[in-house]
Short mmCIF file of C-alpha atoms in Angstrom, two decimals:
data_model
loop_
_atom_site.label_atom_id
_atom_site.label_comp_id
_atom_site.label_asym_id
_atom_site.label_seq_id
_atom_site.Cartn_x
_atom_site.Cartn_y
_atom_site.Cartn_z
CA UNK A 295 90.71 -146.34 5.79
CA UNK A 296 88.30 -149.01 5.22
CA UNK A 297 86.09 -151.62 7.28
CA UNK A 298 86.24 -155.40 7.52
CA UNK A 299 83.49 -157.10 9.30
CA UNK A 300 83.31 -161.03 10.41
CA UNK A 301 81.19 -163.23 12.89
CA UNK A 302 82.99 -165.90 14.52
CA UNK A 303 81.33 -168.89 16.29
CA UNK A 304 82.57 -169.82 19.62
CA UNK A 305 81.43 -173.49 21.30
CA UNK A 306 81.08 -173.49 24.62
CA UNK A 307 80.49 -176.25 26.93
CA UNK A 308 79.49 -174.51 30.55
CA UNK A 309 80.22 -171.56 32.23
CA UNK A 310 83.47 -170.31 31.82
CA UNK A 311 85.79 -168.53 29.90
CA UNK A 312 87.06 -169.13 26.58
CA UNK A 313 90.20 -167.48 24.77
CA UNK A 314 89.59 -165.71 21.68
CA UNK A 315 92.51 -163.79 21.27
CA UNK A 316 94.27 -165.59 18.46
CA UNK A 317 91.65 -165.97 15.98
CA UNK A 318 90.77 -161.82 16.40
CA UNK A 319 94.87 -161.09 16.21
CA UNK A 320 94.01 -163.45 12.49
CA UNK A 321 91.42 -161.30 11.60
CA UNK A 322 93.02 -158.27 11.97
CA UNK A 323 96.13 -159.64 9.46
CA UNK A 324 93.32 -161.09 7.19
CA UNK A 325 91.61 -157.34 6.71
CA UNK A 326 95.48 -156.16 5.63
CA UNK A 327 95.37 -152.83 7.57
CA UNK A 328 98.76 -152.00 9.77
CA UNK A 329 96.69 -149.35 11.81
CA UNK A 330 93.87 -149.15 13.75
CA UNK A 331 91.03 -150.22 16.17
CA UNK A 332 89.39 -153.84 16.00
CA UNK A 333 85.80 -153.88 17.81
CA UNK A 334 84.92 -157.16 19.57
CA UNK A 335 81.39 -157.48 20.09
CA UNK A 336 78.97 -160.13 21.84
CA UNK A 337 75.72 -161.05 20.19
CA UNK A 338 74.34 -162.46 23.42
CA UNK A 339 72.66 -161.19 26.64
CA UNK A 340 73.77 -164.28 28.63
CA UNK A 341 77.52 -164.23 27.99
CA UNK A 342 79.98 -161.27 27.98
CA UNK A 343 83.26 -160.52 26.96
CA UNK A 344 86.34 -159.62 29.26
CA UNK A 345 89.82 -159.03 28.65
CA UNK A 346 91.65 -160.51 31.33
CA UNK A 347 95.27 -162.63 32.54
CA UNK A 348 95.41 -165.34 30.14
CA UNK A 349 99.10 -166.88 32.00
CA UNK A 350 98.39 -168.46 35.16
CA UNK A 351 94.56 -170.09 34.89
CA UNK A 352 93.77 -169.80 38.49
CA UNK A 353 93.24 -166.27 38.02
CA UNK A 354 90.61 -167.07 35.91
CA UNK A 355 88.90 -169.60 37.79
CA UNK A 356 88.83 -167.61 41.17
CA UNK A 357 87.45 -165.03 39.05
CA UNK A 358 84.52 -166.70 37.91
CA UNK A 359 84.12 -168.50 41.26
CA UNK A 360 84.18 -165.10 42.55
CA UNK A 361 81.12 -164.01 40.24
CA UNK A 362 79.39 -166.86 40.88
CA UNK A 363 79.46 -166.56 44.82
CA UNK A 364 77.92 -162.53 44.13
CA UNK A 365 75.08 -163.59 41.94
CA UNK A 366 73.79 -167.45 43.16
CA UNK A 367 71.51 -169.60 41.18
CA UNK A 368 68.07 -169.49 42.62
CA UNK A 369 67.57 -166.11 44.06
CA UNK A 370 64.26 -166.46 45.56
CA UNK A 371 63.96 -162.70 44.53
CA UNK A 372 64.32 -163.58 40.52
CA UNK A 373 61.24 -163.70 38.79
CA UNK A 374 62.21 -164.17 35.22
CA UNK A 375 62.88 -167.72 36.01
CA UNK A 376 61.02 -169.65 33.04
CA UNK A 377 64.31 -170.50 31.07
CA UNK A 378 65.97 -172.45 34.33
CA UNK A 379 67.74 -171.25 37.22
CA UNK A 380 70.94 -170.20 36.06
CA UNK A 381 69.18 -167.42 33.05
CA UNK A 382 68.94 -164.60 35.32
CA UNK A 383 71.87 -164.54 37.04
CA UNK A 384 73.97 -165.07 33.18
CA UNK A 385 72.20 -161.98 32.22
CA UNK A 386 73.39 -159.97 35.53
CA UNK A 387 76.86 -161.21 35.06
CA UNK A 388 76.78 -160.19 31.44
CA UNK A 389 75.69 -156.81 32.33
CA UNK A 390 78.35 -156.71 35.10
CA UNK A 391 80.77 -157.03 32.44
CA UNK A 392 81.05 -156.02 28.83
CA UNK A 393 79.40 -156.50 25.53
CA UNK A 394 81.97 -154.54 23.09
CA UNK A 395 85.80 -154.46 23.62
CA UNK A 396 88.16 -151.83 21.21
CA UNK A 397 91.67 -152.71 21.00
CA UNK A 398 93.64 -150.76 19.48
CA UNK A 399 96.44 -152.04 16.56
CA UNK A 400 99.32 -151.25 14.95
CA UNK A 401 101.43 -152.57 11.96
CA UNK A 402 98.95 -155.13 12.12
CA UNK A 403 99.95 -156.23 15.91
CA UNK A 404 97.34 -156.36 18.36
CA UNK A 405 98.50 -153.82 21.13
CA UNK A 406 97.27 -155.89 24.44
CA UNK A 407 99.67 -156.01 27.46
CA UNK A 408 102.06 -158.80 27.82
CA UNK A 409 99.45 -160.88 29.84
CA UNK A 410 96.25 -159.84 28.43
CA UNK A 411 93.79 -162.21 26.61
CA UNK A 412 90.31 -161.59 25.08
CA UNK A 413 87.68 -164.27 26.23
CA UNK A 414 84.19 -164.87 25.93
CA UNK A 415 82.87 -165.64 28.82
CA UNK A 416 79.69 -168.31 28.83
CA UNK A 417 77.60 -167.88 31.77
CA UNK A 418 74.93 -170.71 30.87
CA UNK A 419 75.26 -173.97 32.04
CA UNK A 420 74.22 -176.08 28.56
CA UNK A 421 76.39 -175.87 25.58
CA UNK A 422 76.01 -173.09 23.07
CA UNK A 423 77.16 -171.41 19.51
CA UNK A 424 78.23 -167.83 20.43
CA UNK A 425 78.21 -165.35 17.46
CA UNK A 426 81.10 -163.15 17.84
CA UNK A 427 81.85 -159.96 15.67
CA UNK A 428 85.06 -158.89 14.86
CA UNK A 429 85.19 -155.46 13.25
CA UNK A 430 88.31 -153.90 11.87
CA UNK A 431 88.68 -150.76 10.76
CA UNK A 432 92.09 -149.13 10.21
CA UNK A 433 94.27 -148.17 7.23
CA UNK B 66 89.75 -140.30 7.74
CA UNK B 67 93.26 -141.48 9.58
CA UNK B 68 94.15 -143.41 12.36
CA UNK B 69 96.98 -141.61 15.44
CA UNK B 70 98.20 -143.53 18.02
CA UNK B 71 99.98 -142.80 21.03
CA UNK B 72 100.84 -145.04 24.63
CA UNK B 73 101.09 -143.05 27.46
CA UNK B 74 102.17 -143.82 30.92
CA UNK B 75 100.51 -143.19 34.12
CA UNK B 76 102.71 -143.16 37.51
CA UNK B 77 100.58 -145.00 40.40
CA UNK B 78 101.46 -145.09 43.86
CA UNK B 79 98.58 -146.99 45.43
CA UNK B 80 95.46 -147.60 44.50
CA UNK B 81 93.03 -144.58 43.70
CA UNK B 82 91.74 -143.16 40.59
CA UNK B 83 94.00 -140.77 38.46
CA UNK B 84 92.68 -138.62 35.88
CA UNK B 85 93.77 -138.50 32.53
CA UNK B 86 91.41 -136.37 30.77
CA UNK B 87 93.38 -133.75 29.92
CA UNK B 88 95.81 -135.60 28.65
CA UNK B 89 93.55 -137.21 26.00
CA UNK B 90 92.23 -134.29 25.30
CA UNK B 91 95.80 -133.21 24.36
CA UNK B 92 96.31 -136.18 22.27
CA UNK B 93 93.17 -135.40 19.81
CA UNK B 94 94.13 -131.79 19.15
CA UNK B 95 98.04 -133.23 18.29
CA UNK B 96 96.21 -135.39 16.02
CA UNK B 97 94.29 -132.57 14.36
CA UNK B 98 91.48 -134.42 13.07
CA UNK B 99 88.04 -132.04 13.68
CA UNK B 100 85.56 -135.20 14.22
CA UNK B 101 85.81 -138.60 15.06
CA UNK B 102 85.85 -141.03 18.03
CA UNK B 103 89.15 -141.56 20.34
CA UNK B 104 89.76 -145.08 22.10
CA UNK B 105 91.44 -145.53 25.13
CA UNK B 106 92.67 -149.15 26.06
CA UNK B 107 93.96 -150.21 29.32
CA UNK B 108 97.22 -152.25 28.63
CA UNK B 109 96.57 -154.47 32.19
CA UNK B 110 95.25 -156.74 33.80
CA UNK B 111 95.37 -155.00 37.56
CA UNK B 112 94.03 -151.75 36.79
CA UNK B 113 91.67 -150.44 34.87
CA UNK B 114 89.71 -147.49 33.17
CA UNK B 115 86.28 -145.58 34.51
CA UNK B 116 84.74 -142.41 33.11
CA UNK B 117 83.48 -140.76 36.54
CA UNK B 118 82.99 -137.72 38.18
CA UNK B 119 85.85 -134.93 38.15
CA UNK B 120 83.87 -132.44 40.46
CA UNK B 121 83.54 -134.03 43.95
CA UNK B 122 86.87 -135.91 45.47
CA UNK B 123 84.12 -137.69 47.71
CA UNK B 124 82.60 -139.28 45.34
CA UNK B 125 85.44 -141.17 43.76
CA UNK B 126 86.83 -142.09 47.56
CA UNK B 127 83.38 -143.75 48.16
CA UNK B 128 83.31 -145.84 45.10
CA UNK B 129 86.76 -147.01 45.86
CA UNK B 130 85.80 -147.70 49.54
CA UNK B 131 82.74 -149.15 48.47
CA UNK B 132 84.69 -151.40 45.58
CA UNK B 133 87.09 -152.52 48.59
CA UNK B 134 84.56 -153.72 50.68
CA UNK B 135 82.93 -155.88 47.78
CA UNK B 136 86.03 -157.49 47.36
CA UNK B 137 88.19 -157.31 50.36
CA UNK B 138 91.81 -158.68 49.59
CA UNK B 139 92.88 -161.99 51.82
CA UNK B 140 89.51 -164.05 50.57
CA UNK B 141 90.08 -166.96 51.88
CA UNK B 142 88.47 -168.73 48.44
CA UNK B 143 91.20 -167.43 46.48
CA UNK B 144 93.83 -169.84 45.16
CA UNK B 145 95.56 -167.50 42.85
CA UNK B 146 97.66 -165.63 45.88
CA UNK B 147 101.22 -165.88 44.50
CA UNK B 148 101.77 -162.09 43.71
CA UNK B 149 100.31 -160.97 46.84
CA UNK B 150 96.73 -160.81 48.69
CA UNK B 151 96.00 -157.50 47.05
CA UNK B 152 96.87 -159.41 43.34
CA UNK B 153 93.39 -161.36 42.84
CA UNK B 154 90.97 -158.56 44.28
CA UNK B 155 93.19 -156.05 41.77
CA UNK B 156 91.98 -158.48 38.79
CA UNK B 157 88.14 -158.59 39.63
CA UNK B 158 87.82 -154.95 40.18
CA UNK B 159 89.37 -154.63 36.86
CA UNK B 160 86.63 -157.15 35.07
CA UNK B 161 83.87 -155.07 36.82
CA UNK B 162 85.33 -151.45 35.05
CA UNK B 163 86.44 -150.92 31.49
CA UNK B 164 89.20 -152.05 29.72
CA UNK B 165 88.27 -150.15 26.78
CA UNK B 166 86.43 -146.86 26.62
CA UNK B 167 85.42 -144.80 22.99
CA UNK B 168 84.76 -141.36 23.25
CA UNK B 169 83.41 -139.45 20.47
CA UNK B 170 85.10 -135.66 19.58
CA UNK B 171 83.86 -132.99 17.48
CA UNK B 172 85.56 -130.17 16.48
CA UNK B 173 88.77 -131.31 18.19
CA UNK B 174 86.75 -131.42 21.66
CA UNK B 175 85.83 -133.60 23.30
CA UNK B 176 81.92 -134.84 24.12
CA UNK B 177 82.34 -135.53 27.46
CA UNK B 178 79.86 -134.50 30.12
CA UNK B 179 80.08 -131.27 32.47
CA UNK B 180 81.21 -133.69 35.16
CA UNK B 181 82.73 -136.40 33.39
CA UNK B 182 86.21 -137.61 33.59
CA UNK B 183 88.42 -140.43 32.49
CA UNK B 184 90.43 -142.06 35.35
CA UNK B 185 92.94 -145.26 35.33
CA UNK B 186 92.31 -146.70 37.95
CA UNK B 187 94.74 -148.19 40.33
CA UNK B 188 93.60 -151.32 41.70
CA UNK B 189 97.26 -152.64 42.98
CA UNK B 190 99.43 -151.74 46.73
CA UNK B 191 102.69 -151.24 44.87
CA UNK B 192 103.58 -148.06 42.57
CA UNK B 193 103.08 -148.91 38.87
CA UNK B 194 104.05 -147.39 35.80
CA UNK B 195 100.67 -148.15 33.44
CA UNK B 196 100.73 -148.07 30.28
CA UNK B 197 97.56 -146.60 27.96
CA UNK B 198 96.93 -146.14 24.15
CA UNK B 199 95.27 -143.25 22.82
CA UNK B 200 93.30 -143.89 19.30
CA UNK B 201 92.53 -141.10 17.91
CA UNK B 202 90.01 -142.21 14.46
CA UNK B 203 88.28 -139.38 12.42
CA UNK B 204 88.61 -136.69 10.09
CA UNK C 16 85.21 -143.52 5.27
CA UNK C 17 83.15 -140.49 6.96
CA UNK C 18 82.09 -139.85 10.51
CA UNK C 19 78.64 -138.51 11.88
CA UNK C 20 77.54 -137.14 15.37
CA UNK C 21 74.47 -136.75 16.67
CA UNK C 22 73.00 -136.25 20.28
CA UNK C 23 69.47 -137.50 21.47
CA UNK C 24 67.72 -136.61 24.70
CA UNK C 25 66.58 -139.25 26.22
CA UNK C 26 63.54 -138.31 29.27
CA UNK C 27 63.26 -140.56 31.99
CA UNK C 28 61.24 -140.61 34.67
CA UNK C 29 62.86 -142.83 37.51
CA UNK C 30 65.12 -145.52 37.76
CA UNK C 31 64.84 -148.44 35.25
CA UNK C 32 66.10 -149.10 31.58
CA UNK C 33 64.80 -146.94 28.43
CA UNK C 34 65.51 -148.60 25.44
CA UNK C 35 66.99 -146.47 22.81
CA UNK C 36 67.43 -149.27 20.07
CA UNK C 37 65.36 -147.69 17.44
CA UNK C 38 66.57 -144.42 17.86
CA UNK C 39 70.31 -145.72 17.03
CA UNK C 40 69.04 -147.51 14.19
CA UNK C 41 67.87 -144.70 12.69
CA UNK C 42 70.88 -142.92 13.23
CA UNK C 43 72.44 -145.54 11.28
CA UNK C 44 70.44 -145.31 8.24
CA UNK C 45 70.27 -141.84 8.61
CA UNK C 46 74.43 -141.11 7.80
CA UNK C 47 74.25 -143.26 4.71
CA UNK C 48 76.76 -145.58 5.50
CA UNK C 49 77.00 -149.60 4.73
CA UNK C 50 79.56 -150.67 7.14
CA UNK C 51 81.03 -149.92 10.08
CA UNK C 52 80.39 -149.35 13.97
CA UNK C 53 78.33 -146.79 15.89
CA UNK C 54 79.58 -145.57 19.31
CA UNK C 55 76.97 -144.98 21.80
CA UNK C 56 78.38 -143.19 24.74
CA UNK C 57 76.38 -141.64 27.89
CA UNK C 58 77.49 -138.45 28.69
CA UNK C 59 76.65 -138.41 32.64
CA UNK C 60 77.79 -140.01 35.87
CA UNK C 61 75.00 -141.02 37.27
CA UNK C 62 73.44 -142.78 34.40
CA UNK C 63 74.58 -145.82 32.18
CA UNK C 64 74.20 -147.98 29.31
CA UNK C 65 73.62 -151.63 29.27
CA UNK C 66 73.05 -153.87 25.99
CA UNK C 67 70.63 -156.28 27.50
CA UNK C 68 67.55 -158.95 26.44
CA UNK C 69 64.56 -156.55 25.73
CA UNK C 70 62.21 -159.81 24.99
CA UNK C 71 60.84 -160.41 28.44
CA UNK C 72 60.40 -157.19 31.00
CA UNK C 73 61.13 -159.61 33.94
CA UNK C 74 64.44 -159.96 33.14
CA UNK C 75 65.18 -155.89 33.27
CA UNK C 76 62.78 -155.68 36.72
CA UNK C 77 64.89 -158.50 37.94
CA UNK C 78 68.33 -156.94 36.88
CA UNK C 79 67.90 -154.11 38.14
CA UNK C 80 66.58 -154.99 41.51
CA UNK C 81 69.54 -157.05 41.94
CA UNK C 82 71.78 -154.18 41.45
CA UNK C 83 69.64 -152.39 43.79
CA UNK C 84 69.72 -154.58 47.01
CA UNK C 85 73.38 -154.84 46.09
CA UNK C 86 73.82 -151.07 46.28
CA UNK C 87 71.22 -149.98 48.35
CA UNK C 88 70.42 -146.12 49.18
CA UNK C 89 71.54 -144.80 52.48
CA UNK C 90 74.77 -146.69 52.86
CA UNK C 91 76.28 -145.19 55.99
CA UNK C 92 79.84 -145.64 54.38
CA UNK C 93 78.78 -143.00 52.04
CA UNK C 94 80.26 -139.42 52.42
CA UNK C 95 79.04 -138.04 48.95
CA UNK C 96 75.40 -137.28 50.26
CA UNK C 97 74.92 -133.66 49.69
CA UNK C 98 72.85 -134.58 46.67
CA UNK C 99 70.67 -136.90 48.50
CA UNK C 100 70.79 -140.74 49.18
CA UNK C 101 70.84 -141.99 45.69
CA UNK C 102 73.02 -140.10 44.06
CA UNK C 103 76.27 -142.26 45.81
CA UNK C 104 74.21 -145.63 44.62
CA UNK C 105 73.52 -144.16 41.00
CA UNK C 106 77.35 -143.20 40.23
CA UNK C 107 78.54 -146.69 41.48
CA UNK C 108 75.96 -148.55 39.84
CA UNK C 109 77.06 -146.47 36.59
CA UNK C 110 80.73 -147.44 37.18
CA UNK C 111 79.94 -151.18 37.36
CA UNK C 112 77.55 -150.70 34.07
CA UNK C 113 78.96 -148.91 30.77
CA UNK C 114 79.93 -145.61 29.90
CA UNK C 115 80.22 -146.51 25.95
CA UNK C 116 79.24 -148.94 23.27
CA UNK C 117 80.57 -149.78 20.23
CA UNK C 118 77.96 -151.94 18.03
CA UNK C 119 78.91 -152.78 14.05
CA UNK C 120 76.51 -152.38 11.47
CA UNK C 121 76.48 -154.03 8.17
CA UNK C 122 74.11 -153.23 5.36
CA UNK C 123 72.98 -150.25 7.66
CA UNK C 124 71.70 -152.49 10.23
CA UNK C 125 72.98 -152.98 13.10
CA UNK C 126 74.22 -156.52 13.89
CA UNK C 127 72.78 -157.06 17.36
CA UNK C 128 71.75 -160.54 18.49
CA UNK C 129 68.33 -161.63 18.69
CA UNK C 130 67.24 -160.59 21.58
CA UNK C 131 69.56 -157.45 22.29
CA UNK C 132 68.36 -154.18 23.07
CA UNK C 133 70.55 -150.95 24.05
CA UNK C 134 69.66 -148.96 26.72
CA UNK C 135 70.04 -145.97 28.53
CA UNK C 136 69.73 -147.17 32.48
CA UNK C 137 68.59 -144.22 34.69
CA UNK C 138 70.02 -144.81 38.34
CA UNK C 139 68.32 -141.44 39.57
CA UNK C 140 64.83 -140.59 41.54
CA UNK C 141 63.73 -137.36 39.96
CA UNK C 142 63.47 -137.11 36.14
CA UNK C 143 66.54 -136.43 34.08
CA UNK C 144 66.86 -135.13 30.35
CA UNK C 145 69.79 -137.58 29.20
CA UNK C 146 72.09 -136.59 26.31
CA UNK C 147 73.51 -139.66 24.51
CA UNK C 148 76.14 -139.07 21.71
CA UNK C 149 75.55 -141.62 18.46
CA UNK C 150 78.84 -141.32 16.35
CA UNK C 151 78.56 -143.52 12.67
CA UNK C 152 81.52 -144.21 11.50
CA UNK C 153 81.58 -146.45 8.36
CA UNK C 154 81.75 -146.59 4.53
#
């Protein structure tokens, strides 16, 4: 058993969601273990992680039209508006969704479902670097 | 340390919750490590995972009413509506749950909370066989 | 490669989020270990965890106000009641938070962003002793 960490940047360019899938499957072939559990995790509060259909993009974008229409820019309720009006409702949707993903591995094969896909999803309207971890630990 | 894996499948017919506690409580004795953490990953995109409450039927019904009403099927914004009106709805209830969920074990029990389960949790019309993989990591 | 449990009580005192970052540091340094990842799972249904900005209290107030008017007490869809009008509220708004957390550490830190902070969200009136499980696992 042993550990492998790495941090990944991700450029985004607007809310969205962005496929990471490939370069974690590389990571966990780089670390040379054939068994085990890789730990995604987001070093952000204003974008998330989700594992969703990665075939047909529309689910994707009715998806995050979907989030969008729940949590609206410019809620007169928000009051932690200082860093522009599309902060606060990133953070909800962030919370909403998740932070740290395990997927499980073996003989060095991610085990996702035929249409799964890991993305980060950017919830902020300007572009940004997203620090990603990967974390593999297996034998 | 070692690493156990095992995929189970979970027969749906309709959407509800269905509790498999028990059987991934089964899976960490077989493994017969004492302490440790077990994953459990969620091999779709149209159902998903939730740790809830095992005591009360009522309280599961009302989060899945409640779920339902937040995202009614037939939205009239959704443009992915190929596989059915219930297809889009099934994949935002799933980004709002868990995909992933790691639950820590010690002496081959495990730590869950006097009224915590672990449900899939059936988000589609049609029965489904699901397929979930049990991680068992520890020593 | 070694695993370590331990359970904190967390005391709350009303809804709102009680950050528990420092505690699973010192968890962290506490098992010895370099590398690895530290599960944080909430052992109740009716609380949750978030990993959220813990910079500015306006964006927590905010947060969780949101969640509020979007799961307000006294929904008269709600059959679970016998425990009184927020308990129904509290184990939905757990379901659409987190249940567990898995956070790597490196160097026996733990390599959260900036401006992340874990914490236990209480979704309950009354005051609640909380019982978190910190598992290090790690080299």
């Amino acid at each position: 058993m042993s550990v492998h960490h790495v941090t990944i940047t991700v450029s985004t360019e607007g809310p969205g969601t962005y496929e990471i899938t490939d370069r974690v499957a590389a990571e966990v072939r780089r670390a040379g273990c054939r068994n085990g559990v890789v730990t995604v995790f987001c070093r952000h509060t204003s974008c998330s992680l989700v594992i969703f259909e990665n075939a047909d993009p529309s689910a994707r974008t009715d998806l995050e039209a979907w989030l969008e229409r729940l949590i609206p820019a410019r809620d007169p309720h928000f009051t932690h508006t200082a860093e522009g009006p599309d902060d606060m409702p990133s953070h909800i949707k962030m919370a909403l969704t998740r932070t740290s993903e395990s997927v499980p591995f073996a003989d060095g094969r991610l085990m996702l479902g035929t249409w799964q896909g890991i993305f980060v999803w950017e919830h902020r309207a300007v572009p940004h670097q997203r620090s990603i971890v990967i974390t593999v630990i297996g034998e």
